[in-house]
Short mmCIF file of C-alpha atoms in Angstrom, two decimals:
data_model
loop_
_atom_site.label_atom_id
_atom_site.label_comp_id
_atom_site.label_asym_id
_atom_site.label_seq_id
_atom_site.Cartn_x
_atom_site.Cartn_y
_atom_site.Cartn_z
CA UNK A 12 93.89 -137.87 -9.89
CA UNK A 13 90.09 -138.09 -9.68
CA UNK A 14 88.22 -140.85 -11.45
CA UNK A 15 86.70 -140.10 -14.87
CA UNK A 16 83.14 -140.94 -13.84
CA UNK A 17 83.44 -138.66 -10.83
CA UNK A 18 84.62 -135.86 -13.11
CA UNK A 19 81.67 -136.47 -15.44
CA UNK A 20 79.24 -136.39 -12.53
CA UNK A 21 80.71 -133.13 -11.30
CA UNK A 22 80.76 -131.57 -14.78
CA UNK A 23 77.15 -132.49 -15.55
CA UNK A 24 74.99 -129.35 -15.30
CA UNK A 25 72.24 -129.37 -12.65
CA UNK A 26 69.64 -128.54 -15.33
CA UNK A 27 70.32 -131.82 -17.09
CA UNK A 28 69.70 -133.75 -13.89
CA UNK A 29 66.45 -131.90 -13.30
CA UNK A 30 65.26 -132.61 -16.85
CA UNK A 31 66.11 -136.30 -16.50
CA UNK A 32 64.16 -136.51 -13.26
CA UNK A 33 61.23 -134.69 -14.88
CA UNK A 34 61.22 -137.08 -17.86
CA UNK A 35 61.24 -140.04 -15.47
CA UNK A 36 58.31 -138.51 -13.57
CA UNK A 37 56.38 -137.92 -16.77
CA UNK A 38 56.94 -141.55 -17.81
CA UNK A 39 55.82 -143.10 -14.56
CA UNK A 40 52.86 -140.76 -14.02
CA UNK A 41 50.71 -142.11 -16.90
CA UNK A 42 51.43 -145.68 -15.80
CA UNK A 43 50.34 -144.88 -12.28
CA UNK A 44 47.18 -143.19 -13.53
CA UNK A 45 46.41 -146.15 -15.79
CA UNK A 46 46.88 -148.60 -12.93
CA UNK A 47 44.72 -146.43 -10.68
CA UNK A 48 42.02 -146.28 -13.33
CA UNK A 49 42.02 -150.06 -13.80
CA UNK A 50 41.76 -150.64 -10.06
CA UNK A 51 38.89 -148.19 -9.88
CA UNK A 52 37.11 -149.89 -12.80
CA UNK A 53 37.50 -153.32 -11.21
CA UNK A 54 36.11 -152.03 -7.91
CA UNK A 55 33.12 -150.30 -9.51
CA UNK A 56 30.08 -152.56 -9.48
CA UNK A 57 27.69 -150.11 -11.11
CA UNK A 58 24.54 -151.30 -12.83
CA UNK A 59 24.86 -152.00 -16.56
CA UNK A 60 22.02 -154.31 -17.75
CA UNK A 61 22.51 -156.65 -20.67
CA UNK A 62 20.89 -155.04 -23.76
CA UNK A 63 17.79 -156.62 -25.20
CA UNK A 64 17.46 -157.85 -28.75
CA UNK A 65 16.03 -155.18 -31.02
CA UNK A 66 14.42 -157.57 -33.51
CA UNK A 67 12.20 -159.47 -33.35
CA UNK A 68 10.48 -157.82 -30.41
CA UNK A 69 8.90 -160.99 -29.08
CA UNK A 70 12.42 -162.40 -28.62
CA UNK A 71 13.80 -159.27 -26.94
CA UNK A 72 14.44 -161.11 -23.66
CA UNK A 73 15.90 -164.26 -25.25
CA UNK A 74 19.52 -163.47 -24.22
CA UNK A 75 18.43 -163.04 -20.61
CA UNK A 76 16.53 -166.34 -20.64
CA UNK A 77 19.56 -168.13 -22.10
CA UNK A 78 21.86 -166.66 -19.44
CA UNK A 79 19.52 -167.69 -16.62
CA UNK A 80 19.32 -171.21 -18.06
CA UNK A 81 23.13 -171.31 -18.26
CA UNK A 82 23.38 -170.14 -14.63
CA UNK A 83 21.15 -172.98 -13.43
CA UNK A 84 22.94 -175.48 -15.65
CA UNK A 85 26.47 -174.55 -14.51
CA UNK A 86 25.32 -174.41 -10.89
CA UNK A 87 24.12 -178.03 -11.02
CA UNK A 88 27.14 -179.08 -13.10
CA UNK A 89 29.55 -177.59 -10.55
CA UNK A 90 27.97 -179.51 -7.67
CA UNK A 91 27.89 -182.71 -9.74
CA UNK A 92 31.55 -182.52 -10.81
CA UNK A 93 32.75 -181.72 -7.30
CA UNK A 94 30.86 -184.75 -5.99
CA UNK A 95 31.38 -187.35 -8.74
CA UNK A 96 34.87 -186.43 -10.01
CA UNK A 97 36.49 -185.01 -6.88
CA UNK A 98 34.52 -186.94 -4.25
CA UNK A 99 33.59 -183.70 -2.50
CA UNK A 100 30.14 -183.59 -0.94
CA UNK A 101 28.46 -181.44 1.66
CA UNK A 102 27.78 -177.77 2.16
CA UNK A 103 30.91 -176.36 0.47
CA UNK A 104 30.07 -177.79 -2.99
CA UNK A 105 26.52 -176.43 -2.65
CA UNK A 106 27.95 -173.02 -1.75
CA UNK A 107 30.30 -173.14 -4.74
CA UNK A 108 27.39 -174.11 -7.03
CA UNK A 109 25.25 -171.29 -5.65
CA UNK A 110 28.04 -168.75 -6.10
CA UNK A 111 28.65 -169.97 -9.65
CA UNK A 112 25.01 -169.55 -10.69
CA UNK A 113 24.74 -166.23 -8.86
CA UNK A 114 27.83 -164.86 -10.61
CA UNK A 115 26.33 -165.56 -14.04
CA UNK A 116 22.94 -164.02 -13.20
CA UNK A 117 24.55 -161.02 -11.51
CA UNK A 118 26.81 -160.45 -14.53
CA UNK A 119 23.68 -159.71 -16.58
CA UNK A 120 23.04 -156.57 -14.53
CA UNK A 121 26.33 -155.72 -12.82
CA UNK A 122 29.17 -157.22 -14.89
CA UNK A 123 32.03 -156.39 -12.51
CA UNK A 124 29.99 -157.59 -9.53
CA UNK A 125 29.35 -160.89 -11.31
CA UNK A 126 33.06 -161.11 -12.11
CA UNK A 127 33.96 -160.84 -8.41
CA UNK A 128 31.36 -163.48 -7.52
CA UNK A 129 32.86 -165.73 -10.23
CA UNK A 130 36.33 -165.36 -8.73
CA UNK A 131 34.92 -166.13 -5.30
CA UNK A 132 33.13 -169.23 -6.61
CA UNK A 133 36.30 -170.45 -8.33
CA UNK A 134 38.31 -169.86 -5.15
CA UNK A 135 35.82 -171.74 -2.95
CA UNK A 136 35.71 -174.67 -5.38
CA UNK A 137 39.53 -174.83 -5.70
CA UNK A 138 40.00 -174.75 -1.93
CA UNK A 139 37.32 -177.42 -1.39
CA UNK A 140 38.65 -179.95 -3.93
CA UNK A 141 42.39 -179.41 -3.36
CA UNK A 142 42.80 -182.41 -1.07
CA UNK A 143 40.76 -184.69 -3.37
CA UNK A 144 42.49 -184.02 -6.71
CA UNK A 145 43.60 -187.25 -8.32
CA UNK A 146 45.99 -188.04 -11.17
CA UNK A 147 44.99 -186.43 -14.47
CA UNK A 148 42.50 -184.02 -12.88
CA UNK A 149 42.85 -180.25 -13.35
CA UNK A 150 43.34 -177.75 -10.57
CA UNK A 151 42.49 -175.01 -9.56
CA UNK A 152 39.93 -174.88 -12.39
CA UNK A 153 37.42 -177.66 -12.87
CA UNK A 154 36.05 -178.02 -16.44
CA UNK A 155 32.64 -176.73 -15.40
CA UNK A 156 34.13 -173.84 -13.42
CA UNK A 157 36.33 -172.85 -16.34
CA UNK A 158 33.37 -172.66 -18.72
CA UNK A 159 31.14 -170.94 -16.18
CA UNK A 160 33.70 -168.21 -15.55
CA UNK A 161 34.26 -167.89 -19.32
CA UNK A 162 30.55 -167.04 -19.63
CA UNK A 163 30.93 -164.42 -16.93
CA UNK A 164 33.91 -162.93 -18.79
CA UNK A 165 31.86 -162.84 -21.99
CA UNK A 166 29.12 -160.88 -20.22
CA UNK A 167 31.75 -158.53 -18.83
CA UNK A 168 33.46 -157.97 -22.19
CA UNK A 169 30.12 -157.09 -23.80
CA UNK A 170 29.66 -154.06 -21.54
CA UNK A 171 33.05 -152.71 -20.40
CA UNK A 172 35.90 -150.96 -22.27
CA UNK A 173 38.69 -153.14 -23.72
CA UNK A 174 41.22 -152.16 -21.02
CA UNK A 175 38.86 -153.44 -18.32
CA UNK A 176 38.34 -156.66 -20.28
CA UNK A 177 42.10 -157.19 -20.44
CA UNK A 178 42.39 -156.65 -16.69
CA UNK A 179 39.43 -158.96 -16.02
CA UNK A 180 41.23 -161.71 -17.97
CA UNK A 181 44.70 -161.03 -16.63
CA UNK A 182 43.72 -161.17 -12.95
CA UNK A 183 42.32 -164.76 -12.94
CA UNK A 184 45.18 -165.95 -15.15
CA UNK A 185 47.70 -164.47 -12.71
CA UNK A 186 45.86 -165.94 -9.71
CA UNK A 187 45.74 -169.32 -11.43
CA UNK A 188 49.49 -169.28 -12.06
CA UNK A 189 50.19 -168.15 -8.50
CA UNK A 190 47.96 -170.89 -7.04
CA UNK A 191 49.65 -173.59 -9.13
CA UNK A 192 53.06 -172.28 -8.19
CA UNK A 193 52.40 -172.29 -4.43
CA UNK A 194 49.58 -174.75 -3.75
CA UNK A 195 49.36 -177.19 -6.66
CA UNK A 196 48.37 -180.71 -5.48
CA UNK A 197 50.55 -183.62 -6.39
CA UNK A 198 49.68 -185.50 -9.63
CA UNK A 199 47.23 -182.75 -10.77
CA UNK A 200 47.28 -181.25 -14.24
CA UNK A 201 47.88 -177.56 -14.89
CA UNK A 202 44.91 -175.45 -16.02
CA UNK A 203 46.79 -172.21 -16.76
CA UNK A 204 47.10 -172.86 -20.50
CA UNK A 205 43.46 -173.92 -20.83
CA UNK A 206 42.34 -170.85 -18.87
CA UNK A 207 44.52 -168.59 -21.00
CA UNK A 208 43.12 -169.97 -24.26
CA UNK A 209 39.47 -170.03 -23.18
CA UNK A 210 39.48 -166.66 -21.44
CA UNK A 211 41.44 -165.01 -24.25
CA UNK A 212 39.05 -166.33 -26.89
CA UNK A 213 36.01 -165.23 -24.87
CA UNK A 214 37.53 -161.79 -24.33
CA UNK A 215 38.14 -161.30 -28.06
CA UNK A 216 34.63 -162.52 -28.86
CA UNK A 217 33.07 -160.15 -26.34
CA UNK A 218 35.18 -157.24 -27.64
CA UNK A 219 34.11 -157.94 -31.22
CA UNK A 220 30.43 -158.18 -30.30
CA UNK A 221 30.63 -155.00 -28.23
CA UNK A 222 32.37 -153.13 -31.06
CA UNK A 223 29.72 -154.33 -33.50
CA UNK A 224 26.90 -153.21 -31.19
CA UNK A 225 28.49 -149.78 -30.65
CA UNK A 226 29.11 -149.36 -34.38
CA UNK A 227 25.49 -150.27 -35.12
CA UNK A 228 24.29 -147.76 -32.52
CA UNK A 229 26.47 -145.03 -33.98
CA UNK A 230 25.20 -145.90 -37.46
CA UNK A 231 21.60 -145.52 -36.31
CA UNK A 232 22.45 -142.23 -34.64
CA UNK A 233 24.22 -141.01 -37.76
CA UNK A 234 21.27 -142.02 -39.92
CA UNK A 235 18.96 -140.05 -37.63
CA UNK A 236 21.21 -137.00 -37.88
CA UNK A 237 21.41 -137.43 -41.64
CA UNK A 238 17.62 -137.50 -41.92
CA UNK A 239 17.36 -134.35 -39.81
CA UNK A 240 20.02 -132.60 -41.89
CA UNK A 241 18.30 -133.69 -45.11
CA UNK A 242 14.97 -132.35 -43.86
CA UNK A 243 16.62 -129.07 -42.84
CA UNK A 244 18.35 -128.78 -46.21
CA UNK A 245 15.09 -129.48 -48.02
CA UNK A 246 13.38 -126.81 -45.94
CA UNK A 247 16.09 -124.28 -46.77
CA UNK A 248 15.90 -125.11 -50.47
CA UNK A 249 12.15 -124.59 -50.45
CA UNK A 250 12.53 -121.30 -48.61
CA UNK A 251 15.04 -120.15 -51.22
CA UNK A 252 12.58 -121.12 -53.92
CA UNK A 253 9.79 -119.20 -52.17
CA UNK A 254 12.09 -116.20 -51.80
CA UNK A 255 12.87 -116.23 -55.52
CA UNK A 256 9.19 -116.44 -56.41
CA UNK A 257 8.23 -113.67 -53.99
CA UNK A 258 11.02 -111.58 -55.45
CA UNK A 259 9.33 -111.82 -58.83
CA UNK A 260 5.92 -110.96 -57.39
CA UNK A 261 7.18 -107.94 -55.43
CA UNK A 262 9.38 -106.79 -58.28
CA UNK A 263 6.38 -106.88 -60.61
CA UNK A 264 4.28 -104.69 -58.30
CA UNK A 265 7.13 -102.24 -57.70
CA UNK A 266 7.62 -101.93 -61.46
CA UNK A 267 3.91 -101.19 -61.89
CA UNK A 268 4.06 -98.53 -59.17
CA UNK A 269 7.03 -96.91 -60.86
CA UNK A 270 5.34 -96.86 -64.27
CA UNK A 271 2.06 -95.52 -62.85
CA UNK A 272 3.91 -92.76 -61.00
CA UNK A 273 5.66 -91.81 -64.23
CA UNK A 274 2.46 -91.82 -66.32
CA UNK A 275 0.18 -90.11 -63.76
CA UNK A 276 1.24 -86.47 -64.53
CA UNK A 277 0.26 -86.93 -68.15
CA UNK A 278 -3.27 -87.97 -67.19
CA UNK A 279 -4.03 -84.68 -65.42
CA UNK A 280 -4.46 -81.28 -67.07
CA UNK A 281 -2.04 -78.72 -65.78
CA UNK A 282 -0.64 -80.76 -62.87
CA UNK A 283 0.85 -78.67 -60.10
CA UNK A 284 4.53 -78.71 -59.35
CA UNK A 285 3.87 -80.26 -55.93
CA UNK A 286 1.98 -83.15 -57.57
CA UNK A 287 4.83 -83.68 -60.04
CA UNK A 288 7.38 -83.64 -57.25
CA UNK A 289 5.38 -86.12 -55.16
CA UNK A 290 4.88 -88.48 -58.08
CA UNK A 291 8.55 -88.19 -59.02
CA UNK A 292 9.45 -89.02 -55.42
CA UNK A 293 7.14 -92.04 -55.50
CA UNK A 294 8.75 -93.25 -58.71
CA UNK A 295 12.24 -92.65 -57.37
CA UNK A 296 11.50 -94.54 -54.18
CA UNK A 297 9.93 -97.39 -56.12
CA UNK A 298 12.96 -97.66 -58.40
CA UNK A 299 15.32 -97.53 -55.42
CA UNK A 300 13.33 -100.22 -53.60
CA UNK A 301 13.28 -102.34 -56.76
CA UNK A 302 17.06 -101.98 -57.11
CA UNK A 303 17.65 -103.00 -53.49
CA UNK A 304 15.24 -105.90 -53.84
CA UNK A 305 17.05 -107.21 -56.87
CA UNK A 306 20.40 -106.74 -55.19
CA UNK A 307 19.43 -108.62 -52.02
CA UNK A 308 17.13 -111.34 -53.32
CA UNK A 309 18.36 -111.63 -56.88
CA UNK A 310 21.46 -113.50 -55.69
CA UNK A 311 19.22 -116.43 -54.77
CA UNK A 312 18.41 -116.93 -58.42
CA UNK A 313 22.07 -117.31 -59.35
CA UNK A 314 22.20 -120.53 -57.32
CA UNK A 315 19.80 -122.20 -59.77
CA UNK A 316 19.98 -120.36 -63.10
CA UNK A 317 17.93 -123.06 -64.82
CA UNK A 318 15.00 -122.73 -62.44
CA UNK A 319 11.73 -122.13 -64.33
CA UNK A 320 10.98 -119.27 -61.97
CA UNK A 321 13.15 -116.67 -63.72
CA UNK A 322 12.52 -113.08 -64.77
CA UNK A 323 11.31 -114.18 -68.19
CA UNK A 324 8.56 -116.43 -66.81
CA UNK A 325 5.68 -114.98 -64.76
CA UNK A 326 4.75 -116.88 -61.62
CA UNK A 327 1.91 -119.39 -62.17
CA UNK A 328 -1.60 -118.98 -60.77
CA UNK A 329 -4.67 -121.19 -60.41
CA UNK A 330 -5.77 -119.99 -63.83
CA UNK A 331 -3.07 -122.29 -65.24
CA UNK A 332 -4.33 -125.31 -63.32
CA UNK A 333 -5.84 -126.91 -66.43
CA UNK A 334 -2.47 -126.94 -68.17
CA UNK A 335 -0.84 -128.54 -65.12
CA UNK A 336 -3.50 -131.24 -64.97
CA UNK A 337 -3.15 -131.94 -68.70
CA UNK A 338 0.59 -132.47 -68.29
CA UNK A 339 0.00 -134.95 -65.46
CA UNK A 340 -2.59 -136.81 -67.51
CA UNK A 341 -0.17 -137.09 -70.40
CA UNK A 342 2.26 -138.75 -67.96
CA UNK A 343 -0.25 -141.58 -67.43
CA UNK A 344 -2.16 -140.48 -64.33
CA UNK A 345 -5.97 -140.25 -64.29
CA UNK A 346 -6.82 -136.85 -62.79
CA UNK A 347 -10.20 -135.24 -62.25
CA UNK A 348 -10.76 -131.69 -61.01
CA UNK A 349 -13.69 -130.10 -59.22
CA UNK A 350 -14.05 -126.42 -58.35
CA UNK A 351 -16.66 -125.19 -55.89
CA UNK A 352 -17.63 -121.63 -55.03
CA UNK A 353 -17.23 -118.45 -57.01
CA UNK A 354 -13.94 -118.55 -58.82
CA UNK A 355 -12.16 -115.20 -58.49
CA UNK A 356 -8.62 -113.86 -58.58
CA UNK A 357 -6.70 -113.89 -55.33
CA UNK A 358 -3.61 -112.14 -54.08
CA UNK A 359 -0.45 -113.22 -55.94
CA UNK A 360 0.99 -114.98 -52.89
CA UNK A 361 -2.13 -117.10 -52.35
CA UNK A 362 -2.41 -117.91 -56.05
CA UNK A 363 1.23 -118.98 -56.23
CA UNK A 364 1.09 -121.02 -53.01
CA UNK A 365 -2.09 -122.84 -54.04
CA UNK A 366 -0.63 -123.66 -57.46
CA UNK A 367 2.62 -124.97 -55.95
CA UNK A 368 0.80 -127.16 -53.41
CA UNK A 369 -1.31 -128.76 -56.15
CA UNK A 370 1.77 -129.13 -58.34
CA UNK A 371 3.82 -130.83 -55.62
CA UNK A 372 0.95 -133.11 -54.59
CA UNK A 373 0.46 -134.25 -58.19
CA UNK A 374 4.21 -134.82 -58.54
CA UNK A 375 4.13 -137.01 -55.44
CA UNK A 376 1.29 -139.02 -56.97
CA UNK A 377 3.36 -139.59 -60.10
CA UNK A 378 6.38 -140.70 -58.07
CA UNK A 379 4.78 -142.75 -55.32
CA UNK A 380 1.38 -143.86 -56.66
CA UNK A 381 1.69 -144.83 -60.34
CA UNK A 382 -1.55 -145.98 -61.90
CA UNK A 383 -3.75 -144.39 -59.21
CA UNK A 384 -6.77 -142.15 -59.70
CA UNK A 385 -6.33 -138.59 -58.45
CA UNK A 386 -9.01 -136.10 -57.48
CA UNK A 387 -8.18 -132.39 -57.20
CA UNK A 388 -10.72 -130.25 -55.36
CA UNK A 389 -10.63 -126.46 -54.99
CA UNK A 390 -13.27 -124.63 -52.97
CA UNK A 391 -13.51 -120.82 -52.81
CA UNK A 392 -14.95 -119.84 -49.45
CA UNK A 393 -15.84 -116.37 -48.15
CA UNK A 394 -12.49 -115.97 -46.40
CA UNK A 395 -10.51 -119.13 -47.12
CA UNK A 396 -9.38 -121.25 -50.05
CA UNK A 397 -9.67 -125.01 -49.52
CA UNK A 398 -7.48 -127.46 -51.46
CA UNK A 399 -7.74 -131.26 -51.49
CA UNK A 400 -5.62 -133.63 -53.57
CA UNK A 401 -6.45 -137.29 -52.97
CA UNK A 402 -5.27 -140.40 -54.80
CA UNK A 403 -6.33 -144.02 -54.67
CA UNK A 404 -4.02 -146.95 -54.01
CA UNK A 405 -1.35 -147.42 -56.72
CA UNK A 406 -1.81 -150.21 -59.23
CA UNK A 407 1.89 -150.49 -60.09
CA UNK A 408 4.99 -150.60 -57.89
CA UNK A 409 6.60 -147.22 -57.38
CA UNK A 410 10.11 -146.75 -58.82
CA UNK A 411 12.95 -146.11 -56.34
CA UNK A 412 13.15 -142.51 -55.19
CA UNK A 413 16.34 -140.62 -56.11
CA UNK A 414 16.99 -138.43 -53.11
CA UNK A 415 14.57 -136.29 -51.14
CA UNK A 416 12.41 -133.68 -52.86
CA UNK A 417 10.64 -130.70 -51.36
CA UNK A 418 7.52 -132.75 -50.63
CA UNK A 419 5.44 -132.16 -47.54
CA UNK A 420 8.04 -129.91 -45.92
CA UNK A 421 7.80 -127.42 -48.75
CA UNK A 422 4.00 -127.52 -48.85
CA UNK A 423 3.74 -126.96 -45.10
CA UNK A 424 6.26 -124.13 -45.30
CA UNK A 425 4.24 -122.40 -48.01
CA UNK A 426 0.95 -122.80 -46.17
CA UNK A 427 2.47 -121.64 -42.88
CA UNK A 428 3.97 -118.59 -44.58
CA UNK A 429 0.45 -117.33 -45.33
CA UNK A 430 -0.97 -118.33 -41.95
CA UNK A 431 -2.73 -121.38 -43.38
CA UNK A 432 -2.71 -125.05 -42.48
CA UNK A 433 -1.83 -128.23 -44.34
CA UNK A 434 -2.52 -131.84 -43.41
CA UNK A 435 -1.43 -135.03 -45.16
CA UNK A 436 -1.82 -138.72 -44.47
CA UNK A 437 -3.01 -142.09 -45.75
CA UNK A 438 -6.68 -142.62 -46.53
CA UNK A 439 -8.72 -145.32 -44.74
CA UNK A 440 -9.43 -147.20 -47.98
CA UNK A 441 -5.91 -146.91 -49.31
CA UNK A 442 -4.12 -144.11 -51.06
CA UNK A 443 -3.07 -140.70 -49.77
CA UNK A 444 -4.62 -137.28 -49.25
CA UNK A 445 -3.26 -133.75 -48.97
CA UNK A 446 -5.55 -130.97 -47.81
CA UNK A 447 -4.79 -127.30 -47.18
CA UNK A 448 -6.64 -124.23 -45.99
CA UNK A 449 -5.26 -120.86 -47.12
CA UNK A 450 -6.62 -117.46 -46.03
CA UNK A 451 -7.87 -115.24 -48.83
CA UNK A 452 -6.20 -112.15 -47.34
CA UNK A 453 -3.13 -113.23 -45.38
CA UNK A 454 -2.35 -110.93 -42.48
CA UNK A 455 1.13 -109.52 -42.22
CA UNK A 456 2.99 -110.97 -39.25
CA UNK A 457 4.23 -108.30 -36.91
CA UNK A 458 7.24 -108.72 -34.66
#
């Protein structure tokens, strides 16, 4: 009678064995890849300089100066301890001191390279003092060597991923335990526990500082992206506002064309049928264009139903500038106006753009320069309209701003839409100035 386990082995389907082998392969494969990656990271001595301090700028290189000072200090301390405490003099202690200082300096620029130099320095020092270790003295780490290598580990942990930091700590701990197990001098004290505590603490500290630096960098990057998105959103809002206002202007002219085409036959005695048909076609096309315009652009108004620019309010022009200035004066701002040239009506788009630029500039003065004196200048040239809104330095602190308004982005967008230019900036004597040049007859941009 066959044994039960033999029967089970024979009755087990081949597919089950294949799946078990596959699962075992899938389990060991990630471990092998992780080990391969760690070995590769520990053998890569690529350049990775220690970051400078961002603020204050005159102390940007302070960390580097401190590290160089520490390298010189630990180099001398290593040679001194090997000579005074372990009675080891000659060329080997000098070599160990040189390797110790070099490992710290090198770790500033190539952290893994400095780590290897630190291991080499520790190995040279341990080999040199092994025969001179007395009762109560630590081996293979001397106190100075332990602290010097801890500094190297800190510089490594500041620049490498956490898995590399763990490996960089585990390797010297394992080598320390192996050295004490095989080569520990008689009467010497163990340094494994001290190395484990010091290196572990330094590794956690370096990881925390690195995480803080990366988080701060991501925060700065996110703030930059947020500012760009806010500027883009502001630009889109202003374009929507311009589209709503232009909708009103175009709709007004199309309505006038439709009414004129309807009234024209009654102004002529015995109009011909061809004239009536042409005028009726003009009116029909105008009404159709007006319907399409309202269908396409009218949806923009539904986003802000409370906007003052609605079908029941005509778009403002420079003729209403006095009312705008009076409102600003009533808010506590001293405003003076000056108009040069022959004042004349302009195209609706230029009138509306000029009014909005002056309106936005005065609003900025109210928000950012309370108590200042504002001068509004308008000059009618032969072909261009010049605007200048300048304010003096504020006499009271400005209240905190609640979000971003349309501001300069909107004014530049309006001026650029007509082919004009707008400039803004602080004045030499204090205050701020906004100036714009708008063409009297904007040319239609052709694709």
